[in-house]
Amino acid sequence: MQNGRNLQDLLGFRERQGSDMGSDVLTERAWGSASTSDPSSTRTTNGAHGLRTASDATLPDPTPIIPYWSAKRHLTCGNAGPRSSSARLFPWRGSTPGKLKTANAALVLCLNIDVDPPDIIKTNPCAALECWVNPHSLPSHKALEAIGSNLQHQFEGLSLKIPYKPILDPSYEDLRRFCLTLRKQAKDETVCFYYNGHGVPKPTPSGELWCFNRNYTQYIPVSLMEVQTWLGSPGVYIWDCSAAGHLLSNFITFAERRDQDAFTTRGGYADGMQPYMNSLQLAACATHEQLPTCPELPADVFTSCLTSPIDIALRYFIMTHHLPNNITPDMVMQLPGDLKDRRTPLGELNWIFTAITDTIAWTTFPRDVFTRLYRSDLLIASLFRNFLLAERIMKNYHCTPHTYPPLPATNTHQLWAAWDLALDTCLRQLPELLAKAPGAPSSPPSPIIGAGARSGHISQHGPSGAPNTEKPYQYIPSRFFTDQLTAFEVWISRGGSALTKRGPLSLPLQNGGDRCDTPDVVNGTAAPDADLVPRKPPDQLPIVLQVLLSQPHRLRALILLSQFVDLGPWAVNLVLTIGIFPYISKLLQAAGQDLRPVLIFIWARILAVDPSVQVDLHNTGGFKYFANVLATQEDSELPNSSEHKAMCAFILSAVARDFYNGQMACWRERVFDACSERLEEGDFLLRQWSALCIAQIWDSNDEVKVYGVDRGIQDKLILMLSDDSPEVRSAVLYALSTFMGAAGGKGQGGAGTGTQYQLEERIHFRMEVAVATGATLAVRDDASPMVRKELLVLISCLVREWRGHFVVCAWMYWEEDRRWRAGEPHIHYHHTEEEVTAQALAEWLDGFGDDEGSREENRVLLSSFFTIFVVLMELTIDPYHEVATLAQTVMDYIFALLLASPFAKLNLIPPLPVDHKPPGANGVHSRVSSAQGSPLMQHPPSPSSSRPSNTLRRTSSFANTLRHLTGGIPFPSSDETRAAPSPVPSSLSRSDFLTASRPPSPNFNIAQYASPYSRPPTPSRDKERERELASPPVSPIAGTAAFLPSHVMEALVEEDMVRLRARRREGAHGRRSAGSGLGHAGGSAGGGLNSPCESTFSMDSNVSNVPLGCGTGNGLRDVLPLKSTFFAWCCEYFTEPQMRQTEADEPGSVQYNYQVWRQQRNEQVITETQKQAIVAESSRWDRPVANLHVNSHPLSMAMHAYDPHLVIANDNDMISVWDWTQRKRLNYFCNGNPKGTSITSLHIINQDVGGIIMTGAADGIVRLYRNYDPTVNQGPLQMVSSFRALHELIRVRRGSGLVLDWKQSGGTLLTGGDSRIIRVWDAHTETQVLDLDTNCESPVTSITSDQGSSSTFIVGFADGLVKVFDRRLEEEDAIVRSFHEHHSWVQNVKYHPRIGGQFLSASLAGDVRLWDLRGSEAAAQTWDLHHAGLSVFDVHSQTGVFATTSALTPANFRHQRLMVHSISDLSPLSTLSLPTGLNAYPSRSPTPYIPRHTSFAFHPMEMLYAVGQPDGSVKITGCKLT
């Protein structure tokens, strides 16, 4: 890892969060293309800058392997990870309890010059200077005034904004009057009270300080109780006198007593007043100590340290160090420069002093104390910063300053050595500076002003203004800041990102309390080193912030800061706590183009950690900085402009999120237009964040939604749903969801697309339906569950606003379902019940009169709702648990509305029993005719979209689903999910049985089902509650239903229109004002219909004559629209390190070493097997290797190419993973496919870097599982992804289910089976890229593709055909060859492992044929091996060997013949007779989709094969190579 590189490398790099890359410990490495248009792209294999480090030189070059389904989205599915303790933001604005802001100050001087107090015995000589004035050099009254004036100037040097009132030798009455006046002026803010008691007795042990009577003849005691009463709270008290500890300790005692009394008697203080214990104190010494009297020091050394630290530090330095050139104190006091000019020696020292004392405080004090003292008020920060110097100096004179709150000692901190070095470097130049500085004072400073009032520059010209003829001495600046930046850079470049165990070298706990700052969850999975924490931050961090004030060092400091905040949220938290925010805010006003990349990067990190700064960016106008960058078309000066514009889009989206003023400000700055233009950019991250920024700007903002509709943004977004990046598709759906009423922030959401006052009512209606329908048809078949989740959020918005239409669709679906379940859909039950839904639809359409356009419009609109409803039904049984859960929430809401609607009162076809089956129906096939026979399907919007999936198999009736819903049983019912295999084998343990009951869950399975009922029933409810739930809640409609279904349809549809009119009425009466905030309307526009229980449509409505009230849904919870987690998940990208390699790519890390070992091991396996492959073609294949017993019937097997893993799918659709070398089962889990289906394909992908199990089942669904090997401690077994690979499954007597072929080199998945198409899926984009018609009525039985770069693949069919397809050609020309010599089911097709252009195929008839793609249509060679039939056929992928097994027949079922053949020889290499373990001939196959009783699999690399028998035995046999 290299740091400190140039700006372009530093800020132009990012590791993509895109498609197929991530940092999974074992199954992914970030290899790939550097193309910015490819969502799967990443940078070079060596991380940030593509340069090899020294540690890389000794390691082998990793092979460019692309692991699929291993990116962050696959591990999290768009769910933001749990907030780690490091993500908990510490209050950095100084907003902690007890925040202080100083309003004014009283400077009380009790000196009584020329009169010593009675309890003080002064030495001779003695310290005399007070505020750098010698009180004995002037008359006493003038000296007192000079001292008071100097003291005021010194305090003003700390903070000019505060009025200071010197109170000189006050009487008791004057002191009281001034204190009361100060508190009155300060109101609830802080009062500073400075007390110098050098001319009065020491404070008493009881807590009394002294002042005078009016004649100065007596010392008058003043109790601290009185001072507290006068000044109130809060306050800052400075005690500069001997025995000052008495005042500090007694003040605390009195304050505790006052606070306790206030809470006991009054329950606390009035609003605005703080407890007295919140006051701050600084005391010069302890109770038993006396102030130093050293004549070289001023008498008020404590005050001098607090108010003029540079002067006292210089004096102290020359007292304790021997310097050359006889530098005297008088020379030191003439050090040229201005404290506020950092280019001068004096200003530079002041700058260094501020940085050092800030750093000492930061590294020593608890974080809350540091924030309160050093980041809340300028005066308080200066006093406590300078207090550190007082402690260092005065402890050398046996005097210990104290504070409240008490602070750890800092006088021995190592940074004081750096301060001494800076002083030494500066003072060694002092003689030259003074000698060559004409106009500099040649005499000692005046005793009145002294050295305490350094307010001006030392002129470079003489008194007359004539230029100096001698060249002035060029001051050499200190290297302090340069050296500190170098140290900070070394910390970052030498393992700053490394984690360590908690201890002295780790990041400290926040205030000793919560576990803070633990590493974030990486890619949704807790890192294996989760007990490790970040290293202790570098001491130079506060110094780096000070360097931002310097123009020469600013860019370097910002680059280092960007590298630091890139370490994670804990680093951003530290930087904010130290005080970067004011600096970084002012830099947005800088015009320098060189600062843009680094400022954008840092601001993105800040907003990702603390979104509350959106208000600051809005109020200061800083967001315009990023709006200008985003709007720039071509910017050659901005390196990697696409990425930085994406960061700007993120920043602006954070400004607009949940903040109406921010939305409108971004809109006015044309951010909305800039984002719409960026939607077509080539960089996927920019497209993604442009869509998300649009989403946040128009979230619950009617004005912006109207603006977007006028420009067709919603149509542009719908077109983007074919984007290659799943993240972009999800972002587009997120934007459309917020457009349709979903909440983009913390609100509930609702109100659809807003008022849209510029559109007509019907156009508004059609637009909302068109948006949802277009999105549904575009992504309903998306392979990414993250995209399908976002689609459900969009659909839920439509359901909420147009619930009446969905209730109509649900009723029609219900009626069609009941007719289908009766098995005789064309039988007339009653003369009035023939085609109930068709009749109701016709009567409803007749209500529109002779207006054919209106009739057709409403029919098409209802058809669109029905299309969405059918898709929603499919998603309720989605294989990905989160998607199914969210879909069930939406569907159950519709069901509950249906139960509460007037449809429930109609006396139609009674529900059939749950176990009723239609005559002649096969329970495993779906009722296609039910939905296809719906009247709405006569003219569907599109042939493929409106027809429900053939794979939507529902094993319980719709009515039964409703019964379960009202009974409190979550949808779907238990018999619709995959149950445990029955009977359970005797060897199956209890844990195995529980595991078998459900498939593995995704990593972040956080979706929660939300019941539409407010009080979900529990088993503990009493019988009365059970009786209440026995029947569904219905509308309060008295008597028997005297209305028709068409009446209900009209009423429900009209109710939806009334809801729309109420929403639009809000726009007609005036849109939301600018001060109304986000105003999530929740659908309650115009006091109308935001929830079912508020429905007001009735027979009194003047918009319809339907005598029917449809106040449906009384008592239902308003659970819609759904809430998306996608935006928060996307924001995590900007909290993850981007400038350094992931742990898995970091040389020397455990993950990296493991992958290097795997690579070397894999290369060794490849080398060995290449040598063995030549010998194996002529050797026997009967060497026993291992025998396993799997306690079930193994039907499909797959062997890992490099690990000793055997994956077996049995007849109960359970998957087991075995280590065949140890004969040990590693894992056992359920695939989750429905009853009546089987696992028909089994693969292991990503074998080079670990492995993911891919299964294909007869329900048309592909499922992928990771972490199946518990021995490598990857975490629990998880479902990575799942999707429906085929929808259009055909009904055949004997099907093949789902047939898969995986091509690792190209990330291509070919799917076929009981379908007339072969669908090609791209694992990069998780989309279907091609559908090829098979031109065959028979199902596909096998698919194979060349593992090289070829685009051709070979398909075998059940009727014996073998076809060759070329994906590069048009669909009608894709079939390039057909072979017809097989006359029965083609069991398998495989490419020749050693000769290109040849392949082998075998049919169940027992013949094996070798084909040449370049030859004739006749087979080049034929083997007739099994006259009674063939069971399995496979070809070894590395050597020219194939194997076959004989089919079981009634005459021969106890043994099975296995033959291993060389392709180049007609005689077999080995023939084995394997016992099957059967006692009787099986009358049928274990599954209708697999026409065999045994299984076989060659090892992909080694000369091994595995054979599975019906009795559960698996034999692994190898080749005799010697």
Short mmCIF file of C-alpha atoms in Angstrom, two decimals, residues 1156-1447:
data_model
loop_
_atom_site.label_atom_id
_atom_site.label_comp_id
_atom_site.label_asym_id
_atom_site.label_seq_id
_atom_site.Cartn_x
_atom_site.Cartn_y
_atom_site.Cartn_z
CA VAL A 1156 -2.17 -16.75 -2.41
CA TRP A 1157 -2.01 -20.21 -0.92
CA ARG A 1158 -5.17 -21.21 -2.79
CA GLN A 1159 -3.74 -19.88 -6.03
CA GLN A 1160 -0.50 -21.78 -5.59
CA ARG A 1161 -2.39 -24.91 -4.59
CA ASN A 1162 -4.72 -24.60 -7.58
CA GLU A 1163 -1.82 -24.13 -9.96
CA GLN A 1164 -0.17 -27.20 -8.51
CA VAL A 1165 -3.37 -29.22 -8.99
CA ILE A 1166 -3.63 -28.04 -12.60
CA THR A 1167 -0.02 -28.96 -13.31
CA GLU A 1168 -0.38 -32.41 -11.78
CA THR A 1169 -3.67 -33.21 -13.47
CA GLN A 1170 -2.35 -32.16 -16.88
CA LYS A 1171 0.33 -34.80 -16.55
CA GLN A 1172 -2.17 -37.38 -15.28
CA ALA A 1173 -4.66 -36.69 -18.05
CA ILE A 1174 -2.37 -38.18 -20.70
CA VAL A 1175 -1.88 -41.40 -18.74
CA ALA A 1176 -5.52 -41.67 -17.70
CA GLU A 1177 -6.73 -42.16 -21.29
CA SER A 1178 -5.21 -45.64 -21.32
CA SER A 1179 -5.39 -46.65 -17.63
CA ARG A 1180 -7.92 -48.50 -15.55
CA TRP A 1181 -10.46 -46.52 -13.54
CA ASP A 1182 -11.24 -48.87 -10.71
CA ARG A 1183 -9.08 -47.66 -7.81
CA PRO A 1184 -11.27 -47.32 -4.67
CA VAL A 1185 -10.85 -43.95 -2.99
CA ALA A 1186 -13.71 -43.42 -0.54
CA ASN A 1187 -17.15 -44.71 0.38
CA LEU A 1188 -19.82 -42.44 1.83
CA HIS A 1189 -23.31 -43.10 3.12
CA VAL A 1190 -25.61 -40.11 2.83
CA ASN A 1191 -28.84 -41.57 4.33
CA SER A 1192 -30.90 -40.55 1.30
CA HIS A 1193 -31.18 -41.10 -2.42
CA PRO A 1194 -28.48 -39.00 -4.17
CA LEU A 1195 -29.89 -37.70 -7.44
CA SER A 1196 -27.43 -34.96 -8.41
CA MET A 1197 -23.79 -34.50 -7.48
CA ALA A 1198 -21.03 -31.97 -8.12
CA MET A 1199 -17.38 -32.15 -7.11
CA HIS A 1200 -15.23 -29.13 -6.30
CA ALA A 1201 -12.27 -28.71 -8.63
CA TYR A 1202 -9.70 -27.89 -5.93
CA ASP A 1203 -11.21 -28.58 -2.51
CA PRO A 1204 -12.16 -32.12 -1.43
CA HIS A 1205 -15.86 -31.23 -1.46
CA LEU A 1206 -18.72 -33.27 -2.83
CA VAL A 1207 -22.14 -31.61 -3.03
CA ILE A 1208 -25.13 -33.96 -3.17
CA ALA A 1209 -28.81 -33.20 -3.78
CA ASN A 1210 -31.15 -35.98 -2.70
CA ASP A 1211 -34.71 -37.00 -3.52
CA ASN A 1212 -36.05 -34.84 -0.67
CA ASP A 1213 -34.40 -31.76 -2.19
CA MET A 1214 -31.95 -31.55 0.66
CA ILE A 1215 -28.35 -30.57 -0.10
CA SER A 1216 -25.42 -32.01 1.76
CA VAL A 1217 -21.76 -31.07 1.49
CA TRP A 1218 -19.14 -33.71 2.22
CA ASP A 1219 -15.40 -33.73 2.67
CA TRP A 1220 -14.75 -36.96 0.84
CA THR A 1221 -11.16 -37.26 2.02
CA GLN A 1222 -12.29 -37.21 5.67
CA ARG A 1223 -15.63 -38.93 4.95
CA LYS A 1224 -17.26 -36.17 6.97
CA ARG A 1225 -20.42 -34.21 6.27
CA LEU A 1226 -19.75 -30.45 6.40
CA ASN A 1227 -23.22 -29.07 5.89
CA TYR A 1228 -26.84 -30.04 5.34
CA PHE A 1229 -29.63 -27.71 4.32
CA CYS A 1230 -32.91 -27.40 2.46
CA ASN A 1231 -33.11 -25.88 -1.00
CA GLY A 1232 -36.60 -24.50 -0.41
CA ASN A 1233 -38.27 -25.44 -3.68
CA PRO A 1234 -42.00 -26.30 -3.42
CA LYS A 1235 -43.44 -29.76 -3.05
CA GLY A 1236 -43.65 -31.71 -6.24
CA THR A 1237 -40.52 -30.14 -7.70
CA SER A 1238 -36.96 -31.35 -7.62
CA ILE A 1239 -33.42 -30.09 -7.84
CA THR A 1240 -32.55 -30.77 -11.45
CA SER A 1241 -29.21 -28.93 -11.78
CA LEU A 1242 -26.28 -28.57 -9.40
CA HIS A 1243 -23.09 -26.55 -9.90
CA ILE A 1244 -20.23 -25.07 -7.88
CA ILE A 1245 -19.11 -21.67 -9.16
CA ASN A 1246 -16.19 -19.42 -8.17
CA GLN A 1247 -14.14 -22.51 -7.42
CA ASP A 1248 -10.80 -20.71 -7.79
CA VAL A 1249 -11.43 -18.46 -4.80
CA GLY A 1250 -13.71 -20.61 -2.66
CA GLY A 1251 -17.04 -21.64 -4.03
CA ILE A 1252 -20.75 -20.90 -4.23
CA ILE A 1253 -23.31 -23.66 -4.67
CA MET A 1254 -25.77 -22.99 -7.50
CA THR A 1255 -28.95 -25.05 -7.72
CA GLY A 1256 -31.67 -25.12 -10.33
CA ALA A 1257 -35.04 -26.61 -9.47
CA ALA A 1258 -38.09 -27.62 -11.46
CA ASP A 1259 -39.94 -24.53 -10.19
CA GLY A 1260 -37.71 -22.51 -12.54
CA ILE A 1261 -35.70 -20.88 -9.77
CA VAL A 1262 -31.95 -20.60 -9.38
CA ARG A 1263 -30.61 -20.38 -5.83
CA LEU A 1264 -27.05 -19.65 -4.71
CA TYR A 1265 -25.46 -20.40 -1.33
CA ARG A 1266 -22.20 -19.30 0.23
CA ASN A 1267 -20.23 -20.24 3.36
CA TYR A 1268 -21.09 -23.91 2.98
CA ASP A 1269 -17.74 -24.97 4.45
CA PRO A 1270 -17.73 -24.24 8.20
CA THR A 1271 -14.07 -25.20 8.58
CA VAL A 1272 -12.83 -21.89 7.13
CA ASN A 1273 -14.85 -19.72 9.54
CA GLN A 1274 -16.54 -17.61 6.89
CA GLY A 1275 -19.73 -17.32 8.88
CA PRO A 1276 -23.09 -19.07 8.78
CA LEU A 1277 -24.47 -20.64 5.64
CA GLN A 1278 -26.28 -17.96 3.64
CA MET A 1279 -28.39 -17.62 0.56
CA VAL A 1280 -26.50 -15.21 -1.69
CA SER A 1281 -29.21 -14.69 -4.25
CA SER A 1282 -32.11 -16.37 -5.98
CA PHE A 1283 -34.20 -15.56 -8.99
CA ARG A 1284 -36.69 -17.10 -11.39
CA ALA A 1285 -34.65 -18.17 -14.38
CA LEU A 1286 -37.59 -19.37 -16.48
CA HIS A 1287 -41.19 -18.19 -16.40
CA GLU A 1288 -42.73 -19.76 -19.45
CA LEU A 1289 -42.66 -23.40 -18.35
CA ILE A 1290 -44.80 -25.74 -20.41
CA ARG A 1291 -46.83 -28.69 -19.17
CA VAL A 1292 -45.40 -31.96 -20.38
CA ARG A 1293 -45.96 -35.52 -19.36
CA ARG A 1294 -42.31 -35.96 -18.54
CA GLY A 1295 -40.33 -32.80 -17.98
CA SER A 1296 -36.72 -32.02 -17.27
CA GLY A 1297 -37.32 -29.18 -14.83
CA LEU A 1298 -34.64 -26.49 -15.02
CA VAL A 1299 -31.39 -27.25 -16.82
CA LEU A 1300 -28.40 -24.98 -16.20
CA ASP A 1301 -25.02 -24.49 -17.77
CA TRP A 1302 -22.54 -22.16 -16.07
CA LYS A 1303 -19.62 -20.56 -17.86
CA GLN A 1304 -17.20 -19.17 -15.30
CA SER A 1305 -14.93 -17.42 -17.77
CA GLY A 1306 -17.67 -15.18 -19.08
CA GLY A 1307 -20.10 -15.12 -16.19
CA THR A 1308 -22.83 -16.55 -18.40
CA LEU A 1309 -25.67 -18.77 -17.21
CA LEU A 1310 -27.68 -20.71 -19.80
CA THR A 1311 -31.09 -21.88 -18.64
CA GLY A 1312 -33.52 -24.20 -20.31
CA GLY A 1313 -35.78 -27.12 -19.49
CA ASP A 1314 -39.55 -27.37 -19.68
CA SER A 1315 -39.69 -24.33 -21.89
CA ARG A 1316 -39.61 -23.46 -25.55
CA ILE A 1317 -36.88 -20.92 -24.99
CA ILE A 1318 -33.31 -20.93 -23.78
CA ARG A 1319 -32.62 -17.87 -21.66
CA VAL A 1320 -29.13 -16.43 -21.34
CA TRP A 1321 -28.32 -14.59 -18.08
CA ASP A 1322 -25.37 -12.33 -17.47
CA ALA A 1323 -23.95 -12.64 -13.96
CA HIS A 1324 -22.22 -9.26 -14.27
CA THR A 1325 -25.45 -7.34 -14.72
CA GLU A 1326 -27.86 -9.92 -13.27
CA THR A 1327 -30.15 -9.53 -16.24
CA GLN A 1328 -31.40 -11.73 -19.03
CA VAL A 1329 -29.55 -10.77 -22.16
CA LEU A 1330 -31.06 -13.13 -24.70
CA ASP A 1331 -33.99 -15.45 -25.28
CA LEU A 1332 -33.50 -18.07 -28.00
CA ASP A 1333 -36.41 -20.11 -29.32
CA THR A 1334 -35.66 -23.84 -29.33
CA ASN A 1335 -38.02 -24.49 -32.28
CA CYS A 1336 -38.86 -27.75 -30.56
CA GLU A 1337 -41.88 -29.03 -28.67
CA SER A 1338 -39.74 -31.25 -26.42
CA PRO A 1339 -38.08 -30.01 -23.25
CA VAL A 1340 -34.39 -29.28 -23.05
CA THR A 1341 -32.55 -32.06 -21.25
CA SER A 1342 -28.96 -30.84 -21.28
CA ILE A 1343 -26.91 -27.78 -22.20
CA THR A 1344 -23.17 -27.43 -22.55
CA SER A 1345 -21.00 -24.52 -23.60
CA ASP A 1346 -17.37 -24.24 -24.49
CA GLN A 1347 -15.37 -22.93 -21.55
CA GLY A 1348 -13.32 -20.79 -23.87
CA SER A 1349 -14.37 -17.57 -25.55
CA SER A 1350 -16.75 -19.22 -27.99
CA SER A 1351 -20.37 -18.02 -28.09
CA THR A 1352 -21.73 -21.37 -29.24
CA PHE A 1353 -23.43 -23.93 -27.04
CA ILE A 1354 -25.03 -27.32 -27.61
CA VAL A 1355 -28.47 -28.40 -26.43
CA GLY A 1356 -29.97 -31.88 -26.12
CA PHE A 1357 -33.72 -32.47 -26.21
CA ALA A 1358 -36.10 -35.12 -24.92
CA ASP A 1359 -37.02 -36.22 -28.45
CA GLY A 1360 -33.42 -37.05 -29.31
CA LEU A 1361 -32.54 -33.85 -31.15
CA VAL A 1362 -29.18 -32.18 -30.59
CA LYS A 1363 -28.89 -28.56 -31.69
CA VAL A 1364 -26.01 -26.12 -31.83
CA PHE A 1365 -26.77 -22.46 -31.05
CA ASP A 1366 -24.71 -19.35 -31.72
CA ARG A 1367 -25.56 -16.42 -29.42
CA ARG A 1368 -24.03 -13.89 -31.78
CA LEU A 1369 -26.67 -14.41 -34.47
CA GLU A 1370 -30.21 -13.15 -34.67
CA GLU A 1371 -32.82 -15.22 -32.89
CA GLU A 1372 -34.24 -16.80 -36.03
CA ASP A 1373 -30.74 -17.76 -37.22
CA ALA A 1374 -29.29 -18.81 -33.86
CA ILE A 1375 -29.65 -22.57 -34.54
CA VAL A 1376 -26.65 -23.33 -36.74
CA ARG A 1377 -26.61 -27.16 -36.68
CA SER A 1378 -29.08 -29.95 -35.85
CA PHE A 1379 -28.29 -33.62 -35.33
CA HIS A 1380 -31.07 -36.23 -35.51
CA GLU A 1381 -29.51 -39.67 -34.98
CA HIS A 1382 -30.70 -40.05 -31.38
CA HIS A 1383 -34.25 -41.32 -31.08
CA SER A 1384 -34.85 -40.95 -27.35
CA TRP A 1385 -34.16 -38.61 -24.42
CA VAL A 1386 -30.69 -37.08 -24.72
CA GLN A 1387 -29.25 -37.67 -21.29
CA ASN A 1388 -26.23 -35.39 -21.64
CA VAL A 1389 -24.05 -33.52 -24.12
CA LYS A 1390 -20.43 -32.61 -23.48
CA TYR A 1391 -17.65 -31.02 -25.48
CA HIS A 1392 -14.61 -33.12 -26.30
CA PRO A 1393 -12.09 -32.26 -23.59
CA ARG A 1394 -9.06 -32.29 -25.88
CA ILE A 1395 -10.22 -31.68 -29.45
CA GLY A 1396 -12.02 -28.48 -30.30
CA GLY A 1397 -15.09 -28.61 -32.48
CA GLN A 1398 -16.15 -32.09 -31.31
CA PHE A 1399 -18.70 -33.11 -28.72
CA LEU A 1400 -20.32 -36.25 -27.37
CA SER A 1401 -23.93 -37.04 -26.57
CA ALA A 1402 -25.78 -40.01 -25.14
CA SER A 1403 -29.43 -40.99 -25.04
CA LEU A 1404 -31.43 -43.16 -22.69
CA ALA A 1405 -31.47 -45.83 -25.41
CA GLY A 1406 -27.85 -46.58 -24.54
CA ASP A 1407 -26.02 -45.13 -27.52
CA VAL A 1408 -23.12 -42.68 -27.21
CA ARG A 1409 -22.16 -40.63 -30.23
CA LEU A 1410 -19.22 -38.43 -31.14
CA TRP A 1411 -20.01 -35.46 -33.37
CA ASP A 1412 -17.87 -33.07 -35.37
CA LEU A 1413 -19.29 -29.58 -35.68
CA ARG A 1414 -17.34 -29.08 -38.89
CA GLY A 1415 -18.37 -32.39 -40.41
CA SER A 1416 -21.57 -33.91 -41.67
CA GLU A 1417 -24.77 -34.43 -39.71
CA ALA A 1418 -23.83 -38.06 -39.16
CA ALA A 1419 -22.00 -39.08 -36.03
CA ALA A 1420 -18.26 -39.48 -36.38
CA GLN A 1421 -18.28 -42.45 -34.00
CA THR A 1422 -20.93 -44.43 -32.15
CA TRP A 1423 -20.78 -46.66 -29.08
CA ASP A 1424 -23.78 -48.91 -28.35
CA LEU A 1425 -22.95 -49.72 -24.76
CA HIS A 1426 -26.16 -50.54 -22.89
CA HIS A 1427 -28.83 -52.37 -24.86
CA ALA A 1428 -31.29 -52.27 -21.96
CA GLY A 1429 -30.91 -48.52 -21.60
CA LEU A 1430 -28.54 -45.93 -20.20
CA SER A 1431 -28.83 -44.15 -16.86
CA VAL A 1432 -26.07 -41.52 -16.76
CA PHE A 1433 -23.40 -40.22 -19.09
CA ASP A 1434 -20.56 -37.83 -18.38
CA VAL A 1435 -17.23 -36.79 -19.91
CA HIS A 1436 -14.15 -35.89 -17.91
CA SER A 1437 -13.23 -32.26 -18.54
CA GLN A 1438 -9.45 -32.84 -18.60
CA THR A 1439 -8.89 -36.18 -20.32
CA GLY A 1440 -10.47 -38.03 -23.22
CA VAL A 1441 -12.56 -40.37 -21.08
CA PHE A 1442 -16.30 -40.76 -20.69
CA ALA A 1443 -18.39 -42.95 -18.41
CA THR A 1444 -21.84 -44.51 -18.62
CA THR A 1445 -24.03 -46.55 -16.30
CA SER A 1446 -26.76 -48.93 -17.27
CA ALA A 1447 -30.41 -48.31 -16.54
#
